[in-house]
Short mmCIF file of C-alpha atoms and ligand atoms in Angstrom, two decimals:
data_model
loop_
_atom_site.label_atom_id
_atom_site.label_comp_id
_atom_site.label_asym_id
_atom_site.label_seq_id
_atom_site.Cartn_x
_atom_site.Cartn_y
_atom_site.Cartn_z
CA UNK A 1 2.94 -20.41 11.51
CA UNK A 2 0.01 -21.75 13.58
CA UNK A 3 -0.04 -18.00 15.01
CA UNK A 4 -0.07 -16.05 11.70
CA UNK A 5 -2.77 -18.40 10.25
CA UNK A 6 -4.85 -17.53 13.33
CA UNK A 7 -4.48 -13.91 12.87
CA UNK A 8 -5.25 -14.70 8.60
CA UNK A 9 -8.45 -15.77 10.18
CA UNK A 10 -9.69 -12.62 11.17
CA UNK A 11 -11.64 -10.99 8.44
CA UNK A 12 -10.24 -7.31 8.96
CA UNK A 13 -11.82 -5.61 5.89
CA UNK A 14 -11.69 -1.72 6.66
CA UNK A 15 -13.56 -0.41 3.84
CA UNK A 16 -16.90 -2.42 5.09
CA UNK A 17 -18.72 -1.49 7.88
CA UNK A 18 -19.86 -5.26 8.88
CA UNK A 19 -16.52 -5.77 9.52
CA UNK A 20 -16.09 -3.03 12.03
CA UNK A 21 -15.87 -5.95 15.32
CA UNK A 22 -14.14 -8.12 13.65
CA UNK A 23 -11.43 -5.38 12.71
CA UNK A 24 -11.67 -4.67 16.90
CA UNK A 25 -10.99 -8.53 17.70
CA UNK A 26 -8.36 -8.41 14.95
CA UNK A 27 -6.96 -5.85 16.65
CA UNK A 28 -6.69 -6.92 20.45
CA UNK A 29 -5.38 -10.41 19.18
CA UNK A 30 -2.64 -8.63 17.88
CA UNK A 31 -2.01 -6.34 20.95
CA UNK A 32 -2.02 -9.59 23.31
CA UNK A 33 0.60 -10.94 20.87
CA UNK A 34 2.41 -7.76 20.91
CA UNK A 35 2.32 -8.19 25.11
CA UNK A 36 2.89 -12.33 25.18
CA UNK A 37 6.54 -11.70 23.06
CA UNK A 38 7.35 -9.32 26.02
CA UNK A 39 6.49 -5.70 24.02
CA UNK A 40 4.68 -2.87 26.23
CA UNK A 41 1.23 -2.49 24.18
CA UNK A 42 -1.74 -0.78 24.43
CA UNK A 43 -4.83 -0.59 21.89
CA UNK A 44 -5.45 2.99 21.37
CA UNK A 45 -8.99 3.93 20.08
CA UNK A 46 -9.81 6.14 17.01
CA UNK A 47 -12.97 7.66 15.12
CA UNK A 48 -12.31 4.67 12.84
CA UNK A 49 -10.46 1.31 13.64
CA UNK A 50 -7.99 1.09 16.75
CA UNK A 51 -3.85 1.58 16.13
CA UNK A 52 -1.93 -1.22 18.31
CA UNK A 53 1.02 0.81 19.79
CA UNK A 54 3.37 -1.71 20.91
CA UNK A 55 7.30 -0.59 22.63
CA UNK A 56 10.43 -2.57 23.13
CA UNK A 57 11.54 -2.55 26.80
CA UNK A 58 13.26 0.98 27.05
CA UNK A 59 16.48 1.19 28.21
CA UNK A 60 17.87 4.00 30.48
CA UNK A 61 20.70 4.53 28.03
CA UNK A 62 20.18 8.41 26.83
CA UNK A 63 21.36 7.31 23.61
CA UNK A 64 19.83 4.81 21.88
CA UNK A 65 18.71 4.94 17.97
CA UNK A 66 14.73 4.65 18.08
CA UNK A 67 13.44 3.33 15.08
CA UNK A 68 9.04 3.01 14.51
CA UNK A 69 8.17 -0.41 12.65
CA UNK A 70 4.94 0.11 10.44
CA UNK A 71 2.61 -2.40 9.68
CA UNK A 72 -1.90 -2.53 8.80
CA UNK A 73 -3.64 -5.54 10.35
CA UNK A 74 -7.19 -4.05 7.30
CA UNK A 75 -7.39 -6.14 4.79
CA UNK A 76 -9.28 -5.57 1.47
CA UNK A 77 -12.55 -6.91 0.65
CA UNK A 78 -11.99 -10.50 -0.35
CA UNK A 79 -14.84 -10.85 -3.27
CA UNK A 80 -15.54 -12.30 -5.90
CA UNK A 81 -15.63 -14.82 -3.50
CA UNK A 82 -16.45 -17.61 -6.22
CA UNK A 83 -12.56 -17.35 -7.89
CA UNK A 84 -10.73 -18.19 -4.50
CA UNK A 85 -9.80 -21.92 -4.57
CA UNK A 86 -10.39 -21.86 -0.92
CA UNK A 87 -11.85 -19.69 1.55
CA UNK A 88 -9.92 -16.29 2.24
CA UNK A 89 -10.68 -16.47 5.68
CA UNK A 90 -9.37 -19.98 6.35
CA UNK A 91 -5.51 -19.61 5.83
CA UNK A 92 -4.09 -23.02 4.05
CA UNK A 93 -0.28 -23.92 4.46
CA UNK A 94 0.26 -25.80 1.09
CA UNK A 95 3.63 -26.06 -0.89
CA UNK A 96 5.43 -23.75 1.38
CA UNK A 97 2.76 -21.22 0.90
CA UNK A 98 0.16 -19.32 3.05
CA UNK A 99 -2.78 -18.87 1.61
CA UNK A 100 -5.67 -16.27 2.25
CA UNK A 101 -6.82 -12.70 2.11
CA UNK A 102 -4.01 -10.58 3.81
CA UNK A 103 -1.34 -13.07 3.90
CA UNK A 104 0.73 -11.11 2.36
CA UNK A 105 -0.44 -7.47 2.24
CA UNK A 106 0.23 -6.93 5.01
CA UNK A 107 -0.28 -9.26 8.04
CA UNK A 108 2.29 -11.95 6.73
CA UNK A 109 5.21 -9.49 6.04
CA UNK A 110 5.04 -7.39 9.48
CA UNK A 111 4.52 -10.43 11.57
CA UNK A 112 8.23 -11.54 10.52
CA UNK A 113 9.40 -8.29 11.79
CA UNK A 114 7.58 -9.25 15.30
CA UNK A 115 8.42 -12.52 15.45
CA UNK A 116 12.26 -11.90 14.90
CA UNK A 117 11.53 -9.34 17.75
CA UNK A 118 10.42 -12.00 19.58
CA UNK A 119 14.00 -14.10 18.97
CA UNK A 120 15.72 -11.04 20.08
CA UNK A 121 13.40 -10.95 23.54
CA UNK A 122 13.36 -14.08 24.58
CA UNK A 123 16.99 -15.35 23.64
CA UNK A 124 17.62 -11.82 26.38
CA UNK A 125 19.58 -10.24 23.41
CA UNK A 126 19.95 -6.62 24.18
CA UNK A 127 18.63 -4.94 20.91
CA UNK A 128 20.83 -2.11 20.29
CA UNK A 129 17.90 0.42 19.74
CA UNK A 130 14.27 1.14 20.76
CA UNK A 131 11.30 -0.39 18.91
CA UNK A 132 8.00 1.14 18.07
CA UNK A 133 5.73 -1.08 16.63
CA UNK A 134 2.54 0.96 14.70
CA UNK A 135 0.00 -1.38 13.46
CA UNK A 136 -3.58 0.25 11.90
CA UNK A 137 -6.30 -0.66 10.55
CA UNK A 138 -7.10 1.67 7.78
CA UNK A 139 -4.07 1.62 5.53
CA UNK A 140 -6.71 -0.03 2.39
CA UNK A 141 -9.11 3.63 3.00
CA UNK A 142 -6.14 5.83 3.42
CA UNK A 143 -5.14 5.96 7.18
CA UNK A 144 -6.94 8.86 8.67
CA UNK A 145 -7.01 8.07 11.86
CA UNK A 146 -3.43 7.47 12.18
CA UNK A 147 -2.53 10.74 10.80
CA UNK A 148 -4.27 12.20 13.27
CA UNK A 149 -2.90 9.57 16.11
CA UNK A 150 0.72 10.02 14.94
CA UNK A 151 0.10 14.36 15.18
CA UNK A 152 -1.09 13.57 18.47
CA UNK A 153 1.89 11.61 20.09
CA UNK A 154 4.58 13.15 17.77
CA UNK A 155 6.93 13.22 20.78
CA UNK A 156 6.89 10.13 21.56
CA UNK A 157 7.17 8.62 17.91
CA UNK A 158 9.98 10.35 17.16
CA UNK A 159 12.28 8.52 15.61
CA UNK A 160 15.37 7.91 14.09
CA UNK A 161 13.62 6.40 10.85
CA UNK A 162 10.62 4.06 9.92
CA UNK A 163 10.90 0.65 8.69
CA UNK A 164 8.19 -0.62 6.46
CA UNK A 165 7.51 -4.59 5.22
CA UNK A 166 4.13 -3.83 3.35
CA UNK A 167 5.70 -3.69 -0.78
CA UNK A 168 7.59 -6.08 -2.60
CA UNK A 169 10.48 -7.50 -4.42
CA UNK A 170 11.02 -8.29 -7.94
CA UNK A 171 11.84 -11.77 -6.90
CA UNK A 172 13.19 -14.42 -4.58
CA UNK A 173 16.92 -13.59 -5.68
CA UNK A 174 16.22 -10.04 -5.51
CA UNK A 175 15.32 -8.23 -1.92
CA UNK A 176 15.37 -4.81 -2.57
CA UNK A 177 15.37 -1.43 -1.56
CA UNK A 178 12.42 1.00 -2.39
CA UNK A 179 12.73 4.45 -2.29
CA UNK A 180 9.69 5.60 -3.95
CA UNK A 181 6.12 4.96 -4.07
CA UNK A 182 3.47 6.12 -5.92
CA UNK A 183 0.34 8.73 -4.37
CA UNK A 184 -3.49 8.09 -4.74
CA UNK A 185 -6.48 10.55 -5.74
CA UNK A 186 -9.37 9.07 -5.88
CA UNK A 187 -13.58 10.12 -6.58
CA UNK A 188 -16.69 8.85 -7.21
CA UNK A 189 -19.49 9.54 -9.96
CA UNK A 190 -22.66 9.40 -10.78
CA UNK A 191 -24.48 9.99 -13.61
CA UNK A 192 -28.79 10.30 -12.85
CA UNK A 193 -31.00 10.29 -15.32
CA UNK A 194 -34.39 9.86 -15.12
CA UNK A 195 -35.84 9.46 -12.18
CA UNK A 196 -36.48 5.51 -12.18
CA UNK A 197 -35.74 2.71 -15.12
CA UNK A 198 -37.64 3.29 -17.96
CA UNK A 199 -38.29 0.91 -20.70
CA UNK A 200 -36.21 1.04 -23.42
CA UNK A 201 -39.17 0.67 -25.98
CA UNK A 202 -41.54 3.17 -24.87
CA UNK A 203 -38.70 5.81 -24.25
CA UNK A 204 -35.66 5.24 -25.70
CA UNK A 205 -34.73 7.59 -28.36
CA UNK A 206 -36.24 10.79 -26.56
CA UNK A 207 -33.93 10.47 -23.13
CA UNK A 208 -30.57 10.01 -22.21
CA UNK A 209 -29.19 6.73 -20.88
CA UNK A 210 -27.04 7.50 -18.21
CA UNK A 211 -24.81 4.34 -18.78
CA UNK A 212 -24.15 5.75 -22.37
CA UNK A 213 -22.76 9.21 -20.79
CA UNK A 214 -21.13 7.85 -18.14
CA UNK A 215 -19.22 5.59 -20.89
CA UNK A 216 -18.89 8.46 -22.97
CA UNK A 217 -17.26 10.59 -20.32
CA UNK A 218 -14.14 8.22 -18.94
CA UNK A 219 -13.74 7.29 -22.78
CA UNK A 220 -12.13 10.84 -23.24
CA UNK A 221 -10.25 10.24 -20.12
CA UNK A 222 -7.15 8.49 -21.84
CA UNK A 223 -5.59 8.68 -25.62
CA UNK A 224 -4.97 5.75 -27.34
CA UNK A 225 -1.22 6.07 -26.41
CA UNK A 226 -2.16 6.02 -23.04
CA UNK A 227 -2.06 9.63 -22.27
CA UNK A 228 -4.43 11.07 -19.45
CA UNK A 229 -6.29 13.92 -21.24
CA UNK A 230 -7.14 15.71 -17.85
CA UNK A 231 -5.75 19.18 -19.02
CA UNK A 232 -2.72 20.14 -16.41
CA UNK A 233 -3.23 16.61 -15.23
CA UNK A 234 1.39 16.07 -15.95
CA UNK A 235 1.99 19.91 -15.14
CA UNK A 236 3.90 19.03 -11.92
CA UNK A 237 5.14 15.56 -12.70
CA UNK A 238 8.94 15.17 -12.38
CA UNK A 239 10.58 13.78 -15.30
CA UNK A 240 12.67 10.86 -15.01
CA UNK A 241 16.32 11.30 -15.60
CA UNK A 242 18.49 9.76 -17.59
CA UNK A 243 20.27 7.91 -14.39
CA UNK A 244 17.37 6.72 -13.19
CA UNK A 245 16.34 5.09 -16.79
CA UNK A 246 19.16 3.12 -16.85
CA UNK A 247 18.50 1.88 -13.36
CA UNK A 248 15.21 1.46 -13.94
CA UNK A 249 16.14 -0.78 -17.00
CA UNK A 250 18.13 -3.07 -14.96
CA UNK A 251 15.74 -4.43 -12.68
CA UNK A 252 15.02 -8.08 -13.41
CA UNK A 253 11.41 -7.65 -14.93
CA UNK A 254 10.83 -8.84 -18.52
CA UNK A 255 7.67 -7.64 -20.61
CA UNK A 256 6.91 -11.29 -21.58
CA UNK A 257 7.05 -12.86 -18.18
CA UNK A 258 4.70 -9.92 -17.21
CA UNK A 259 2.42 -10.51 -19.72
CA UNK A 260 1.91 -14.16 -18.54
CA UNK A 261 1.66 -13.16 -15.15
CA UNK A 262 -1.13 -10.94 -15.56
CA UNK A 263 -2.67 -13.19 -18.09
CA UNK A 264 -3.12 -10.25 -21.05
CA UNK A 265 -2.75 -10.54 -25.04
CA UNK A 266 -0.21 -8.03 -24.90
CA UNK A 267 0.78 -4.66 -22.39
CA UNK A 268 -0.67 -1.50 -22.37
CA UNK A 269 1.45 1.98 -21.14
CA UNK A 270 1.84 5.02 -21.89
CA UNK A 271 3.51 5.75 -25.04
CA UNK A 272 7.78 6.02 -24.40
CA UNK A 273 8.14 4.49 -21.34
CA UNK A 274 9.38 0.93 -20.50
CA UNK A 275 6.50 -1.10 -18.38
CA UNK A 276 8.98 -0.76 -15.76
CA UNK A 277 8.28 3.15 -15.82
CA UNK A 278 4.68 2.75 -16.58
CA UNK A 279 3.85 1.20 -13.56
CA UNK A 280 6.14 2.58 -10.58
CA UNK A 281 7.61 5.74 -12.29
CA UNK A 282 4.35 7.09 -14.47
CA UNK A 283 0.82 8.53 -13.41
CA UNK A 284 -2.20 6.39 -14.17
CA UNK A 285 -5.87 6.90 -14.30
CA UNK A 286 -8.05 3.67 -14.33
CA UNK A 287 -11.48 2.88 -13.40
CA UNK A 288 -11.52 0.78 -11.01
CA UNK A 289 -15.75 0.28 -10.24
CA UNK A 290 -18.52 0.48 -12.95
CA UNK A 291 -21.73 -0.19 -12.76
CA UNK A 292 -25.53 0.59 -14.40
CA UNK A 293 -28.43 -1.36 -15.44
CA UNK A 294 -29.11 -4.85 -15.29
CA UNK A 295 -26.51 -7.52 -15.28
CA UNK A 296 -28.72 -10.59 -14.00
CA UNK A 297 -29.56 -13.63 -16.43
CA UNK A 298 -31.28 -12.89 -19.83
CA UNK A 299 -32.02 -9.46 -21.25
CA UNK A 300 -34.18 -6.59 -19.45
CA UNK A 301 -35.08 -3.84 -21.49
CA UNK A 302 -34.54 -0.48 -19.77
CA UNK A 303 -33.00 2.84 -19.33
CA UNK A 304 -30.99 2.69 -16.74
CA UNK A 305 -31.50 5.57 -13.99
CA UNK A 306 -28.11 5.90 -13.23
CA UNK A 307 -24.83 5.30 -13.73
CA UNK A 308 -21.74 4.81 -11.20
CA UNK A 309 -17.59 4.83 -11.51
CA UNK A 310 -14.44 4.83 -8.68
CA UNK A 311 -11.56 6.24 -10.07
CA UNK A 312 -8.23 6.68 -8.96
CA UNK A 313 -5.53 7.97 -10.12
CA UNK A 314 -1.43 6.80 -9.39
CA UNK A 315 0.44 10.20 -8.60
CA UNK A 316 3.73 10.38 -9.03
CA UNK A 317 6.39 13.59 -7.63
CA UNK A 318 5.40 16.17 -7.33
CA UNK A 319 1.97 15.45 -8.24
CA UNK A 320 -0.29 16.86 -5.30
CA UNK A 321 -4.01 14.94 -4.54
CA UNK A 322 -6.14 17.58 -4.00
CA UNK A 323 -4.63 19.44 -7.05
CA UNK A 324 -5.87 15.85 -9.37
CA UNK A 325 -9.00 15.83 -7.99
CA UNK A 326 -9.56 19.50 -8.54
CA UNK A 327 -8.13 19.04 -11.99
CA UNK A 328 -10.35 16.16 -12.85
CA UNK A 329 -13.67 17.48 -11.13
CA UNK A 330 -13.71 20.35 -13.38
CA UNK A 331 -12.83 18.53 -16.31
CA UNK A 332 -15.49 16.10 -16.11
CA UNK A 333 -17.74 18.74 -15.26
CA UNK A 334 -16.94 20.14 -18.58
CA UNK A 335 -17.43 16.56 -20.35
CA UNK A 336 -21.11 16.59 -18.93
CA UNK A 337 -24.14 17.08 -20.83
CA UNK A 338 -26.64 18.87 -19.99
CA UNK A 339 -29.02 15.78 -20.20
CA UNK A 340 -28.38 14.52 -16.40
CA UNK A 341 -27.28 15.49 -13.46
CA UNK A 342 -23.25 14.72 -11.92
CA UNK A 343 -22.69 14.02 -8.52
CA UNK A 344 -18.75 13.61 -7.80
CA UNK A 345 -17.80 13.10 -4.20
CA UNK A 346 -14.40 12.96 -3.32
CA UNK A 347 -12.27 9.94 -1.79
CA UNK A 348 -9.18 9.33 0.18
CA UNK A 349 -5.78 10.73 -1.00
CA UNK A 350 -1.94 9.98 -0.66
CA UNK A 351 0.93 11.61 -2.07
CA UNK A 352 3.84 10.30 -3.96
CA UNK A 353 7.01 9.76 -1.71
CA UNK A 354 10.75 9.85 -2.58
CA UNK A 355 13.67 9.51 -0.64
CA UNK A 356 17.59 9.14 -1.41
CA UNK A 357 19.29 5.40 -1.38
CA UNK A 358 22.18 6.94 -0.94
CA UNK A 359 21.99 7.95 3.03
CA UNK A 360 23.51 6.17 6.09
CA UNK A 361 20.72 4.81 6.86
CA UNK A 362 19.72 3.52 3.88
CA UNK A 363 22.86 1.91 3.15
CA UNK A 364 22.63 0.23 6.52
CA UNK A 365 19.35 -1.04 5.23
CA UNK A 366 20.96 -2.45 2.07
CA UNK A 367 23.30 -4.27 3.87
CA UNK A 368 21.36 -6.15 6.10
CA UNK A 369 19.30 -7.41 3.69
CA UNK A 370 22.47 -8.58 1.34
CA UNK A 371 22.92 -10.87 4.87
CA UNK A 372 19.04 -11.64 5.45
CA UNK A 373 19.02 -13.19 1.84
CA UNK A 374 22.17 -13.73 0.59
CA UNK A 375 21.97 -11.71 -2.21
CA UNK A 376 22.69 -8.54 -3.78
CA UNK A 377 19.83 -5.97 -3.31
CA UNK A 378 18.92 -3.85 -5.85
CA UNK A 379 16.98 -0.16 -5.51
CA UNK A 380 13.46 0.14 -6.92
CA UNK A 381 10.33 2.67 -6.85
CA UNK A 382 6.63 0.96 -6.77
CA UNK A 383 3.63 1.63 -7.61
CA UNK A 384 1.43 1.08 -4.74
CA UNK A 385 0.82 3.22 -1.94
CA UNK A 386 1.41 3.16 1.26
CA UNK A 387 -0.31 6.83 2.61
CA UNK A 388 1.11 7.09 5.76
CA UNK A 389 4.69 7.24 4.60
CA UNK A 390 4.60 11.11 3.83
CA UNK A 391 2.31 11.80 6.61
CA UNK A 392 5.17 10.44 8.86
CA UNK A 393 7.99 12.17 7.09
CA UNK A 394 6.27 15.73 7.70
CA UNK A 395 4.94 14.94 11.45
CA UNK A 396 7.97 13.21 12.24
CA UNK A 397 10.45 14.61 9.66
CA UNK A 398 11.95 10.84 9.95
CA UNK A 399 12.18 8.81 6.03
CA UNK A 400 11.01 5.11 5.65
CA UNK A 401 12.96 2.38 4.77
CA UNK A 402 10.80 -0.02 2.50
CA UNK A 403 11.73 -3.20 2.76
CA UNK A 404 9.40 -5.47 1.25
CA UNK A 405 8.89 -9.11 1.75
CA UNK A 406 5.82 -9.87 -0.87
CA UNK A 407 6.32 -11.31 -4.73
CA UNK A 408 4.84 -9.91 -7.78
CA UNK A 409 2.33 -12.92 -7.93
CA UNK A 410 1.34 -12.65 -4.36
CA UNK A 411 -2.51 -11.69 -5.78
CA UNK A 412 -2.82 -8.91 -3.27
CA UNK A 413 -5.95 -7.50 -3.83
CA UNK A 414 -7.05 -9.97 -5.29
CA UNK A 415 -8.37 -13.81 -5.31
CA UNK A 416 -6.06 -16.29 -3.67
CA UNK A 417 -3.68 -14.29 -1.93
CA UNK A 418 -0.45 -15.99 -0.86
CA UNK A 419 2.33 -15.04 1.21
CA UNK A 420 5.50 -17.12 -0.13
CA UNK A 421 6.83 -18.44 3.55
CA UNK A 422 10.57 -18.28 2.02
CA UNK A 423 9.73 -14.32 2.08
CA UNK A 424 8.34 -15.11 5.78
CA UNK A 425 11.97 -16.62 6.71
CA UNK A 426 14.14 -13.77 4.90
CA UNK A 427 11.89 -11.64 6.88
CA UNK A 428 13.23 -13.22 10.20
CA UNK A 429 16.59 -13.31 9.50
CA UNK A 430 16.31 -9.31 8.20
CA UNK A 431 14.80 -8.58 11.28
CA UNK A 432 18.38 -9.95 13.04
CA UNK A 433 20.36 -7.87 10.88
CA UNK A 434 19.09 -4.91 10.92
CA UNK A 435 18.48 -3.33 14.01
CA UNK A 436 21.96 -3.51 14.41
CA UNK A 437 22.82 -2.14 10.96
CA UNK A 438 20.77 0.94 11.13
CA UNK A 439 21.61 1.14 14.94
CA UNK A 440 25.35 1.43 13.84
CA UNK A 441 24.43 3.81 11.04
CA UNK A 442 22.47 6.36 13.62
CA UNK A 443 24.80 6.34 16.22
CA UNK A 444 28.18 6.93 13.13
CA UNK A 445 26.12 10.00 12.01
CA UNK A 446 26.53 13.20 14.48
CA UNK A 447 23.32 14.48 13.95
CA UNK A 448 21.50 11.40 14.41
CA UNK A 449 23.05 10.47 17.50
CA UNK A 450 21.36 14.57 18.48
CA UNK A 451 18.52 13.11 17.74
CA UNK A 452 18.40 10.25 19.49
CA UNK A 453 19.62 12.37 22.77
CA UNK A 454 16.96 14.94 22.46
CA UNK A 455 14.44 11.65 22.22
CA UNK A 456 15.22 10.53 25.76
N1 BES B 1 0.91 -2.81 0.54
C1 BES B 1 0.12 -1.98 -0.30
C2 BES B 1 0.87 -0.93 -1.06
C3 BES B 1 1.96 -1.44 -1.93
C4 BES B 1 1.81 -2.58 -2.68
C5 BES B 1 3.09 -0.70 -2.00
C6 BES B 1 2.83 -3.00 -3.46
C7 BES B 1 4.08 -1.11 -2.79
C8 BES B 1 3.96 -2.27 -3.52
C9 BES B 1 -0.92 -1.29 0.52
O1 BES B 1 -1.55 -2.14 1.43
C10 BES B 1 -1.99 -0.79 -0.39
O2 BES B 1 -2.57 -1.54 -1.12
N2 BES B 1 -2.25 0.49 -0.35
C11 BES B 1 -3.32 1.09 -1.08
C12 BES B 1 -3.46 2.47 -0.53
C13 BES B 1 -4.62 3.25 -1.06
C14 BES B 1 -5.92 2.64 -0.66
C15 BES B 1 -4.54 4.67 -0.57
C16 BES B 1 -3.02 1.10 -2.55
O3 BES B 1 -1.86 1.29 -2.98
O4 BES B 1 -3.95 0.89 -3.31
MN1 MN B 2 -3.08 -3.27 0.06
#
């Protein structure tokens, strides 16, 4: 515990660039952990933050399963600093809980998978597979430099399949099994108007505000019934079948419940779909940065000369990035007057990922974590994303396993963060049941146990 609050102390945030040596400390901590538990690991530099590469002891068995273990040691930014109850940078065990910015997403949940690696080290248990552990540090801005890292050693990563701790469960009593997460598009705008504040008085009435437009613009961005106008924005989006409803509909989530969690009057979705749907099955577009003008104490009269927004959108199969952000670009170039000027600059991108339960290996999965927490698992899609995941399946052509370890009131992203140290412990005992599991699972299957031969 000591050693996961130490490495909560790091302040790894990847989207800001005064972080950039702490993100490098962050980083070699966890590669001497990575060597101290007995794992062959190197820090491999990138254009952007370093990837820890750490390997199990290989065997000289031709044979053996080879499975990669995913985890990010980034964080996101940890303001508004003011709402934490304590600082996010000075991890707090309280009530069986560990507090502070990346506690859970994601430093908490993969550090159970190398800690029970640890277990199987030093009690000399022979693992019945190869490890690969992957940790990065630019999973919050879209892991580019792993992409590129992963292309570049594809050899030696490949793998039998990828297990990833870095998504959740519906709740203590229910680990589960996700097989689909949602993709990200994301851009920038701004709106310029005149060329500097102007007051309000002397001008306003003859000139555009720039706020006002801006406004304007993502107002026609969304229906009332929570329909993205974009036009073609649900061209490629796969509907849901009927099946999947009904699964869907049995996962333990209830609207009121939600409602309190998130602290609204009442939920918002799109129009014929459960919240359920909404948020792990559905595309979204929300704002999620806007700013203009003044926002200081009192009033100040002006015009402001611009006008800002981050958007992103939640993609869902087989929903394509760069197709959104084409799709949006031109539609908002459309929605612009000719009063000011539109800059749109692109961001990072992901796309949405889904893979069968019903595989070997995925099976395997579900039954180790029946034994890790005594419970029945039950399947699930989410609606986070995790970008790597299809960048791995078409370098690698190997599926993830999602396994998450985090609880729908974990605050990721956002002010006190937790990481519920019950999750911390299921994580543990997972990581004794399933190396064997999927281990079995590989070897069963004739063309995994190929696989694994061609590997060595
Ligand atoms: N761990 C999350 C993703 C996640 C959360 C998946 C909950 C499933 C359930 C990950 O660290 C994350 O936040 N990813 C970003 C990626 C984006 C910046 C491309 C996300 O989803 O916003
Ligand atoms: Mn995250």
């Amino acid at each position: 515990m000591q050693e996961l609050c130490e490495y909560v102390r790091f302040p790894s945030v990847s989207a800001q660039p005064e972080h950039k040596s702490d993100l490098l400390a962050c980083a070699e901590w966890v590669r001497e952990q990575c060597q101290r538990i007995g794992l062959e690991a190197q820090l491999c530099p990138t254009s952007g933050h370093p990837i820890v590469w750490a390997r199990t002891p290989r065997s000289r068995s031709a044979t053996r399963p080879h499975f990669l273990v995913y985890g990010h040691y980034d964080v996101q930014p940890a303001d508004p600093l003011e709402l934490w109850s304590s600082p996010p940078f000075e991890p707090r065990v309280e009530n069986d809980l560990l507090r502070g910015r990346g506690a859970s997403d994601n430093k908490g949940q993969h550090w159970a998978h190398l800690k029970a690696v640890e277990a199987w080290l030093a009690t000399g248990t022979p693992l019945p597979c190869d490890l690969t552990f992957l940790i990065e540090g630019e999973e919050e801005v879209g892991s580019r430099s792993l992409v590129e890292f992963v292309k570049a050693h594809a050899a030696e990563l490949k793998c039998d399949a990828i297990v990833i701790s870095d998504n959740g469960i519906p709740s203590l009593k229910h680990p589960a099994l996700t097989y689909a997460l949602r993709g990200v598009a994301a851009i920038e705008l701004e709106v310029h108007g005149p060329s500097s504040d102007l007051h309000s008085g002397i001008f306003g009435g003859c000139v555009d505000n720039p706020a006002m437009v801006l406004a304007q613009m993502l107002a026609q961005l969304r229906d009332r019934h929570g329909r993205i106008t974009v036009p073609g924005f649900y061209d490629d989006v796969v509907p849901l079948t009927a099946r999947e409803r009904k699964q869907l509909a049995r996962l333990p989530y209830r609207d009121a419940a939600l409602r309190r969690l998130l602290g609204v009057r009442a939920l918002f979705g799109e129009r014929g779909y459960t919240s359920t749907e909404q948020r792990t099955a559905r595309p979204t577009l929300e704002i999620n940065g806007l700013t203009s003008g003044y926002q200081g104490p009192g009033s100040k009269t002006i015009i402001p000369a611009w006008a800002r927004a981050k958007i992103t959108c939640r993609l869902v199969p087989n929903q394509r990035p760069g197709t959104i952000q084409r799709l949006l670009v031109r539609h908002l170039r459309r929605l612009c007057p000719p009063t000011v000027r539109l800059k749109i600059t692109g961001g990072h991108g992901a796309e949405p990922y889904l893979v069968s339960p019903d595989s070997p290996l995925a099976q395997a999965a579900l039954r180790a974590l029946r034994t890790a927490f005594k419970r029945q698992p039950v399947l699930m899609r989410e609606g986070g994303s995790i970008p790597i995941v299809t960048e791995l399946k078409k370098i690698l052509h190997a599926d993830s396993l999602l396994l998450g370890l985090a609880l729908p009131d974990d605050n990721a992203h956002a002010p006190n963060e937790k990481f519920d140290l019950k999750c911390f412990r299921f994580g543990l005992q997972l990581g004794m049941h399933l190396w064997p599991e999927l281990a079995r699972a590989v070897q069963a299957s004739p063309g995994g146990l190929r696989r694994s031969k061609r590997n060595a």
